Every structure is written in structure tokens, then in C-alpha cells.
Coordinates of C-alpha atoms and ligand atoms in Angstrom, one line a residue:
M1 CA -20.2 24.0 41.8
T2 CA -16.6 24.9 40.3
S3 CA -16.1 22.3 37.7
A4 CA -12.6 22.9 35.4
A5 CA -13.2 22.0 32.0
S6 CA -11.2 19.3 30.9
P7 CA -8.8 20.0 28.2
A8 CA -9.6 19.2 24.7
R9 CA -8.0 16.6 23.4
P10 CA -4.7 18.1 21.1
I11 CA -5.5 18.4 17.4
D12 CA -3.3 15.5 15.8
I13 CA -1.5 17.4 12.8
A14 CA 0.6 14.8 11.5
G15 CA -2.7 13.9 8.8
L16 CA -3.1 17.3 7.9
E17 CA -2.4 18.5 4.7
L18 CA -0.5 22.2 4.0
A19 CA -3.8 24.0 3.1
E20 CA -5.5 22.7 6.5
L21 CA -3.0 23.2 8.6
E22 CA -2.7 26.8 7.1
A23 CA -6.3 26.8 7.6
R24 CA -5.9 25.6 11.7
L25 CA -3.2 28.1 12.2
V26 CA -5.3 31.4 10.9
A27 CA -7.9 30.2 13.7
L28 CA -5.0 30.2 16.4
G29 CA -5.0 34.2 15.2
A30 CA -1.4 33.2 14.0
P31 CA 0.0 33.8 10.5
K32 CA -0.1 31.9 7.8
Y33 CA 3.2 31.6 6.4
H34 CA 4.1 29.9 9.6
A35 CA 2.5 26.4 8.2
R36 CA 4.2 26.1 5.8
Q37 CA 7.9 25.7 8.4
I38 CA 5.7 23.7 10.5
Y39 CA 4.7 21.7 8.4
A40 CA 8.8 21.1 7.0
W41 CA 9.0 20.9 10.8
V42 CA 6.8 17.5 10.9
Q43 CA 6.6 16.2 7.5
R44 CA 10.2 16.0 6.4
R45 CA 12.3 16.6 9.0
G46 CA 10.5 14.3 11.1
V47 CA 10.5 17.1 14.2
T48 CA 7.6 16.0 16.6
D49 CA 8.2 18.5 19.5
F50 CA 7.0 22.0 18.8
A51 CA 9.4 23.3 21.6
A52 CA 11.8 22.1 18.5
M53 CA 10.7 23.5 16.0
S54 CA 13.8 27.3 15.6
D55 CA 12.5 29.4 13.7
L56 CA 8.6 29.7 15.1
P57 CA 7.8 31.9 18.2
K58 CA 8.3 31.2 21.0
A59 CA 5.1 32.0 22.7
L60 CA 3.7 30.4 19.5
R61 CA 5.9 27.1 20.3
T62 CA 4.3 27.3 23.6
Q63 CA 0.7 27.7 22.5
L64 CA 1.3 25.1 19.5
A65 CA 2.6 22.0 22.7
A66 CA -0.1 22.9 24.5
E67 CA -3.1 22.4 21.3
W68 CA -1.7 20.9 18.7
T69 CA -0.1 17.1 18.5
V70 CA 2.3 14.9 15.6
A71 CA 0.8 11.9 16.2
T72 CA 3.4 9.0 15.5
P73 CA 3.0 5.1 15.1
T74 CA 5.3 3.6 17.6
L75 CA 8.1 1.5 16.3
V76 CA 7.8 -2.0 18.4
R77 CA 9.7 -4.4 16.3
K78 CA 11.8 -4.6 13.7
D79 CA 12.8 -7.6 11.9
V80 CA 15.5 -7.7 9.1
S81 CA 15.6 -10.6 6.6
T82 CA 18.9 -11.9 5.0
D83 CA 17.9 -10.0 1.5
G84 CA 18.1 -6.5 3.5
T85 CA 14.0 -6.5 3.6
T86 CA 13.2 -4.8 6.8
K87 CA 9.8 -5.3 8.5
Y88 CA 8.5 -2.5 10.2
L89 CA 6.0 -3.4 13.0
F90 CA 3.9 -0.6 14.6
E91 CA 1.1 0.4 17.0
L92 CA -1.2 2.9 17.0
A93 CA -3.0 4.7 19.2
D94 CA -5.7 2.8 20.3
G95 CA -3.7 -0.2 20.2
A96 CA -3.7 -1.6 16.7
R97 CA -1.2 -2.7 15.4
I98 CA 0.0 -2.6 11.4
E99 CA 3.4 -3.5 9.6
S100 CA 5.3 -2.0 7.2
V101 CA 8.0 -3.1 5.0
Y102 CA 11.4 -1.9 3.1
I103 CA 12.6 -3.3 0.4
P104 CA 16.2 -2.0 -0.5
D105 CA 17.4 -2.5 -4.1
T106 CA 14.9 -3.2 -6.6
P107 CA 17.0 -1.2 -7.4
A108 CA 15.3 1.5 -6.1
Q109 CA 14.0 2.2 -2.4
T110 CA 10.9 0.9 -1.6
F111 CA 8.7 1.2 1.5
C112 CA 5.5 -1.0 1.7
I113 CA 2.9 0.9 3.2
S114 CA -0.7 -0.4 4.5
S115 CA -3.7 1.4 4.3
Q116 CA -5.9 -0.7 6.6
V117 CA -5.8 -2.5 9.7
G118 CA -6.9 -6.3 9.0
C119 CA -8.5 -6.1 5.0
A120 CA -11.9 -6.8 3.9
M121 CA -11.0 -8.3 0.9
A122 CA -10.7 -12.2 1.8
C123 CA -8.6 -13.1 -1.4
A124 CA -8.6 -16.9 -1.0
F125 CA -4.3 -17.1 -0.5
C126 CA -3.7 -13.9 1.4
L127 CA -2.8 -13.9 5.3
T128 CA -3.5 -10.4 5.7
G129 CA -7.0 -11.2 3.9
K130 CA -7.8 -13.9 6.9
M131 CA -7.7 -11.7 9.7
G132 CA -11.3 -9.5 8.5
L133 CA -11.0 -6.1 8.0
T134 CA -10.5 -4.4 12.3
R135 CA -10.3 -0.6 11.2
H136 CA -9.1 1.6 8.3
L137 CA -6.2 3.9 8.7
T138 CA -6.2 7.4 9.5
A139 CA -3.8 9.5 6.6
S140 CA -1.9 10.4 9.4
E141 CA -1.4 7.1 10.6
I142 CA -0.2 6.3 6.8
A143 CA 1.8 9.2 5.9
G144 CA 3.3 8.7 9.4
Q145 CA 4.6 5.2 8.2
V146 CA 6.8 6.5 5.4
R147 CA 7.5 9.5 7.9
V148 CA 9.3 6.9 10.2
L149 CA 10.7 4.6 7.7
A150 CA 12.4 7.1 5.4
H151 CA 14.1 8.9 8.4
D152 CA 15.0 5.3 10.0
Q153 CA 16.9 4.2 6.2
Q154 CA 17.9 7.8 6.4
L155 CA 16.4 8.5 3.2
A156 CA 14.7 11.9 4.2
G157 CA 17.1 14.1 2.7
P158 CA 17.4 16.0 -0.2
D159 CA 19.6 13.6 -2.3
T160 CA 17.6 10.5 -1.4
A161 CA 14.7 9.3 -2.8
F162 CA 12.1 6.2 -2.6
N163 CA 9.0 4.6 -3.6
I164 CA 6.1 3.9 -2.6
V165 CA 4.1 1.3 -2.8
V166 CA 0.2 0.8 -1.3
M167 CA 0.6 -2.8 -1.1
G168 CA 0.5 -3.5 2.7
M169 CA -2.0 -4.6 4.6
G170 CA -5.1 -3.6 3.3
E171 CA -7.2 -2.3 0.2
P172 CA -6.3 1.3 -0.1
L173 CA -9.4 2.2 -2.8
H174 CA -11.7 0.9 0.2
N175 CA -10.1 3.6 2.9
Y176 CA -10.0 6.2 -0.1
D177 CA -10.0 9.5 1.4
A178 CA -7.9 8.9 3.8
T179 CA -4.9 6.9 1.6
M180 CA -5.2 10.5 -1.1
A181 CA -4.5 12.6 1.5
A182 CA -1.3 10.5 3.1
L183 CA -0.2 10.5 -0.9
R184 CA -0.8 13.9 -0.9
I185 CA 1.0 14.2 2.2
V186 CA 4.3 12.9 1.3
G187 CA 3.5 14.0 -2.3
H188 CA 3.6 17.5 -0.5
A189 CA 7.1 20.0 -1.5
A190 CA 7.0 21.2 1.7
G191 CA 7.4 17.6 2.8
L192 CA 9.0 15.1 1.4
A193 CA 8.4 15.6 -1.8
V194 CA 7.7 12.4 -3.1
P195 CA 6.5 12.4 -6.6
A196 CA 3.7 10.6 -7.7
R197 CA 5.2 8.6 -10.3
R198 CA 7.4 7.3 -7.4
I199 CA 4.2 6.2 -5.8
T200 CA 1.9 2.7 -6.7
L201 CA -1.2 1.8 -5.5
S202 CA -2.1 -1.3 -5.6
T203 CA -6.3 -2.7 -5.6
V204 CA -7.8 -5.6 -5.6
G205 CA -10.1 -3.9 -8.1
L206 CA -13.2 -2.1 -6.7
V207 CA -13.7 0.2 -9.8
P208 CA -15.7 3.0 -8.4
G209 CA -12.3 3.8 -7.0
I210 CA -10.3 3.4 -10.0
E211 CA -12.6 5.9 -11.8
K212 CA -12.6 8.7 -8.8
L213 CA -8.5 7.9 -8.9
G214 CA -8.0 8.6 -12.6
Q215 CA -10.0 11.9 -12.0
E216 CA -6.8 12.6 -8.9
P217 CA -4.5 15.7 -9.2
F218 CA -1.8 14.0 -7.5
M219 CA -2.4 10.6 -9.1
P220 CA -0.2 7.2 -8.2
N221 CA 0.6 4.9 -10.3
L222 CA -1.8 1.8 -10.9
A223 CA -1.4 -1.8 -10.3
I224 CA -4.5 -4.1 -10.5
S225 CA -4.4 -7.3 -8.7
L226 CA -5.7 -9.3 -11.4
H227 CA -5.1 -13.3 -10.2
A228 CA -7.1 -14.8 -12.8
S229 CA -8.2 -14.7 -16.5
H230 CA -11.4 -16.0 -16.2
E231 CA -14.6 -15.2 -14.4
A232 CA -15.4 -18.2 -12.1
Q233 CA -11.6 -18.3 -11.4
R234 CA -11.8 -14.6 -10.1
D235 CA -15.1 -14.9 -8.3
A236 CA -13.0 -17.8 -6.3
L237 CA -10.0 -16.4 -5.5
V238 CA -10.6 -12.7 -4.9
P239 CA -14.5 -12.8 -3.9
I240 CA -15.2 -9.1 -4.5
N241 CA -15.2 -10.0 -8.3
R242 CA -18.6 -11.0 -7.3
K243 CA -19.4 -7.5 -6.9
Y244 CA -16.8 -5.9 -9.5
D245 CA -16.0 -8.7 -12.0
L246 CA -13.4 -9.3 -14.6
E247 CA -15.4 -7.3 -17.2
A248 CA -16.6 -4.2 -15.3
L249 CA -12.9 -4.2 -14.3
I250 CA -11.0 -4.6 -17.5
E251 CA -13.2 -2.0 -18.7
A252 CA -12.6 0.6 -16.4
C253 CA -8.8 -0.2 -16.7
K254 CA -8.9 1.2 -21.0
R255 CA -10.6 3.8 -19.6
F256 CA -8.0 4.7 -16.9
P257 CA -6.0 7.6 -18.4
V258 CA -2.4 5.7 -17.9
K259 CA 0.0 8.7 -18.0
R260 CA 2.9 9.4 -20.6
R261 CA 5.3 6.5 -20.4
S262 CA 3.8 4.5 -18.1
R263 CA 1.7 1.7 -17.2
I264 CA -1.4 0.0 -15.5
T265 CA 0.9 -2.8 -13.6
F266 CA -1.7 -6.3 -13.4
E267 CA 0.0 -8.6 -10.6
Y268 CA -0.7 -12.4 -11.4
V269 CA -0.4 -14.8 -8.5
L270 CA 0.8 -18.1 -9.3
L271 CA -1.1 -20.7 -7.9
S272 CA 0.0 -24.3 -8.9
G273 CA -2.4 -26.4 -10.5
V274 CA -4.8 -23.1 -10.0
N275 CA -4.4 -20.4 -12.3
D276 CA -0.5 -20.9 -14.1
T277 CA -1.6 -23.2 -17.2
P278 CA -1.3 -22.3 -20.8
E279 CA -4.7 -22.1 -21.4
D280 CA -4.5 -19.1 -18.7
A281 CA -1.5 -17.4 -19.8
R282 CA -3.6 -16.9 -23.1
R283 CA -6.4 -16.3 -22.1
L284 CA -4.5 -13.3 -20.3
V285 CA -3.0 -12.1 -23.3
K286 CA -6.3 -12.4 -24.3
L287 CA -7.6 -10.2 -21.9
L288 CA -5.3 -7.4 -21.5
D289 CA -5.3 -6.9 -25.3
G290 CA -5.8 -3.0 -25.7
I291 CA -4.7 -1.8 -22.8
K292 CA -1.7 0.0 -22.1
G293 CA -0.2 -2.5 -19.5
K294 CA 2.6 -5.1 -18.0
V295 CA 2.3 -8.2 -15.8
N296 CA 4.5 -8.5 -12.8
L297 CA 3.3 -12.6 -11.7
L298 CA 4.3 -12.6 -7.7
P299 CA 4.9 -16.7 -7.5
L300 CA 2.4 -17.4 -4.4
N301 CA 4.7 -16.6 -0.9
A302 CA 3.2 -20.3 1.0
A303 CA 2.4 -20.2 4.5
P304 CA 0.6 -22.1 7.3
G305 CA -2.9 -21.3 6.3
I306 CA -2.9 -20.5 2.5
P307 CA -4.3 -23.4 0.7
F308 CA -2.1 -23.1 -2.0
D309 CA 1.1 -24.0 -3.6
R310 CA 3.3 -22.5 -5.2
P311 CA 4.8 -24.1 -9.0
D312 CA 8.0 -24.7 -9.7
D313 CA 10.0 -22.8 -11.5
T314 CA 10.1 -23.9 -14.8
R315 CA 6.4 -23.8 -14.6
V316 CA 6.8 -20.2 -13.7
D317 CA 9.0 -19.6 -16.7
A318 CA 7.2 -21.5 -18.9
F319 CA 4.3 -18.9 -17.8
A320 CA 5.9 -16.2 -18.1
K321 CA 7.6 -17.1 -22.0
I322 CA 3.8 -17.3 -23.8
L323 CA 3.0 -14.0 -22.0
S324 CA 6.6 -12.1 -23.1
D325 CA 6.1 -14.0 -27.2
K326 CA 2.9 -12.4 -27.6
G327 CA 4.6 -9.3 -27.2
L328 CA 3.2 -8.7 -23.2
T329 CA 6.3 -7.0 -20.8
V330 CA 6.5 -9.6 -17.7
S331 CA 8.4 -9.9 -14.9
V332 CA 8.6 -11.8 -11.7
R333 CA 8.2 -10.7 -8.4
K334 CA 10.9 -11.6 -7.0
S335 CA 9.8 -12.3 -2.4
R336 CA 12.3 -10.4 -0.7
G337 CA 12.4 -11.0 3.0
R338 CA 10.0 -14.2 2.9
D339 CA 13.0 -15.5 6.4
I340 CA 10.9 -12.7 8.3
R341 CA 7.2 -12.7 6.8
A342 CA 7.8 -10.1 5.4
A343 CA 6.4 -11.3 1.6
C344 CA 3.4 -10.3 -0.6
G345 CA 0.5 -11.3 1.1
Q346 CA 2.2 -12.0 4.9
L347 CA 1.7 -9.6 6.8
I348 CA -0.5 -10.1 9.6
V349 CA -0.1 -9.3 12.9
D350 CA -0.7 -12.1 15.4
E351 CA 0.9 -12.1 18.9
G352 CA 1.3 -15.9 19.0
P353 CA 2.5 -18.0 15.8
L354 CA -0.7 -18.4 13.1
A355 CA -2.4 -21.9 13.9
P356 CA -1.2 -24.3 10.9
R357 CA -4.1 -25.5 9.1
V358 CA -4.4 -28.6 7.5
K359 CA -3.3 -28.1 3.8
R360 CA -5.7 -29.2 1.4
S361 CA -4.2 -29.5 -2.2
A362 CA -5.2 -26.3 -4.2
A363 CA -7.5 -28.2 -6.7
Q364 CA -9.9 -29.0 -4.1
A365 CA -9.7 -25.3 -2.3
L366 CA -10.8 -24.1 -5.7
A367 CA -13.7 -27.4 -6.3
D368 CA -15.1 -26.4 -2.9
R369 CA -15.3 -22.0 -3.5
L370 CA -16.8 -22.9 -6.9
Ligands
LIG1 N1 -5.6 -4.8 -1.1 C1 -4.4 -4.2 -2.2 C2 -3.4 -4.1 -1.5 C3 -2.8 -5.5 -1.5 S1 -0.5 -5.6 -2.0 C4 -4.3 -5.5 -3.7 O1 -5.4 -6.3 -3.8 O2 -3.9 -5.1 -4.4 C5 0.0 -7.2 -1.8 C6 -0.4 -8.1 -3.6 O3 0.0 -8.8 -3.3 C7 -1.6 -8.6 -3.7 O4 -1.4 -7.9 -5.0 C8 -1.9 -9.5 -3.2 O5 -2.7 -10.1 -4.2 C9 -0.6 -9.9 -3.8 N2 -0.8 -10.7 -2.7 C10 -1.2 -12.0 -1.7 N3 -1.4 -13.0 -0.9 C11 0.1 -13.2 -1.5 C12 0.8 -14.6 -1.7 N4 0.9 -15.0 -0.5 N5 1.6 -14.7 -2.1 C13 2.2 -13.9 -3.3 N6 1.5 -12.3 -3.8 C14 0.2 -12.3 -2.4

């Protein structure tokens, strides 16, 4: 009986670091130095067709086209906000969908990328959290978002620069290895060469991940989603606090090797009547005492299904003033792209409109959880 061996699935090289690509190339019997050329074609120039890689020998191009592939998230939809913020909806090889956001002129150009399909952390005010976790993204899928946005926004050239915030869908430290590999891929000099100081990773506070991050040679800036000034409040808003509590989190931040001229950003979502009182502000000051940090206040981006309200601007300003009067550096995050549901916590991939739920008062919601 003759049966043709089924062809092996081509290897996706978009998620390989340069050293891995070199090893794969050597395994094919080709010289190692071609790896750097291929890496530049893919990661810097965004070329996915091996036939077009004109500085490679023809025979090698043919061989690579047969055995390798460059997977790229498929752009399904692009929404542009009145403020220029652009939300990208991508479909992945298995049909899963994720979103990335381009935020212009902050004054930097910033890409907000996702690390997971959905999220397991279930923070009380976050729409992505309501999706639950479908799966982790691969390094290819995480780096692929940066590659597509950089080319689409014409920011991949040598005279352009952009920042990356890992603040989209998902908890990056829950998908540690793929996230870090992706950051090294976009950071490599042969590729887009994004310096680590232009990258910020935001975490809900997975303490072991923070400790690991502190040892990384390619170490992004750290942002912590704090959101509360005492344990019971954080237990209610950020359920992972029951595992890694505020005390452990603050200790981890104190140990974190913050780079020169850098600080840890503490994100604090302001929920009307829940965590926005003057006492909260004063507790927050005490909590952060002795840490090289700054506070980024995020007045809630309200949405159907989120049982909290956004405080009004005077309350936000009063909270900010207490912090700054005590010497803390504080900024208030401007909500960008709210009209296209691209703002923080609004990334959710659903086919139809979100089923609006009954909006309970914020105090009631908190009481339920305590
Ligand atoms: N899982 C990571 C990455 C998400 S980052 C983390 O928790 O840090 C997105 C930031 O937006 C986080 O600080 C998150 O808590 C915040 N956020 C979530 N929902 C929000 C909402 N509805 N309004 C304002 N900020 C929100």
C-alpha cells in the first residue's frame, strides 16, 4: 500500500527569537548568517513572503517557502475614533479574536497590545474580565500585533519611534514566557528595535511574575493595577488579591529593581463612592511610602455590565490633589477612543452588542462582594 506521508505543518517563524531562528536555519543545512536577514525581512520590514526576500539565495527561498511560514494576525476591522485612537480587531489562526489599540500623540505614539484571549483575573470593573480566559496568546501573536500596527501606522522606519503598553486584553504575567519572548522579538536590533524603556508592562499584581520580571535582561517598565488602598477593598475589586495580597504586592514593588530615572506606575481606577474618598487618597500615600513610584488615576470608563460609576471631575481633582500635596507624582489618564469602545477596560470581543445588565449602585456592588 502506498500512502503519501502527510506534509508536516510549516513552522511559524514569527514567534522565534533570532537565536532560535539561527538554530532552525542551521538544522536545514543553511548558513546561520541568513537568519539575521530573514529576521529583518519579517520583523522590521513586515515581509511574510519568502520569495520576496531578495538577498537570500533562490534555492533557500524555495526551501523556506515549503517548510516555514510567517503567521500574521488577520485584520478584521479597524475603527478610528474622533480623537485619532484606532482600534484593531484581529482574527487568529484558530478563529479567536483579539484587539489592539493605537493611541496617537500622548505625545508619544503608543500601541496597546493584548497578551491573552480574554482574561482570567475578573476585576470587578473590567469588561475583558467578564469574558473569562479563552487562551494565552503565542509570542508570534503578541509580536504580530506590534508588527501590523507599526506598518499600518507607518512607524516601522528608522526615523520613527513608538511606545508599547502591554495593557490590552489579558494579564501579561499570567502568560509570562510568551509575553517576554514577544517583547524581546520586537526589541531586537535586527527587528523593530523597540528599546525596553519604551515598553510598559501592566500587571494586576502576580507577585511571582513581578519577581521574575525583575531579573530579566530585557526589562520593560512596570505598571501595577493597584485600584485600592486596603485589603478588603482590593479583595472586592481585584479578586487575585485574595492570593497575592496588597502587603505582598507592595513588598514585591519595594524589592523591584527600578531602573535609573524610572519609576513604577501605580494605576488606580476611580470608582465613585467606592475607592475615591479623601481617606482612600491618604491611605494610598502611606501605602506607597518608600517606593519609587508615580500614580496614574483612571476615572472609570463606564459601560453596560460594569456596576460602578465614574466620579465627576471635581472629585478626581480632589483625589489627585491630596496625592500631589504629599509629594507623589500623579497623572490622570485621559480616556481615549471611548466612542469606539477602545478605552481601558473596554476591550471585549463579542459578536453582538453587549447584553446590558441592570446597573446596581456602586456601593451595593461592593457590599455584595465583601
Ligand atoms: N491585566 C493587566 C493589563 C490590563 S491593563 C492589568 O491588570 O494591569 C488595563 C488597565 O485598565 C488596568 O489598570 C485595568 O485595571 C484598567 N481598567 C480595567 N477596566 C477599566 C475601566 N472600566 N475603566 C478604567 N480602567 C479600567
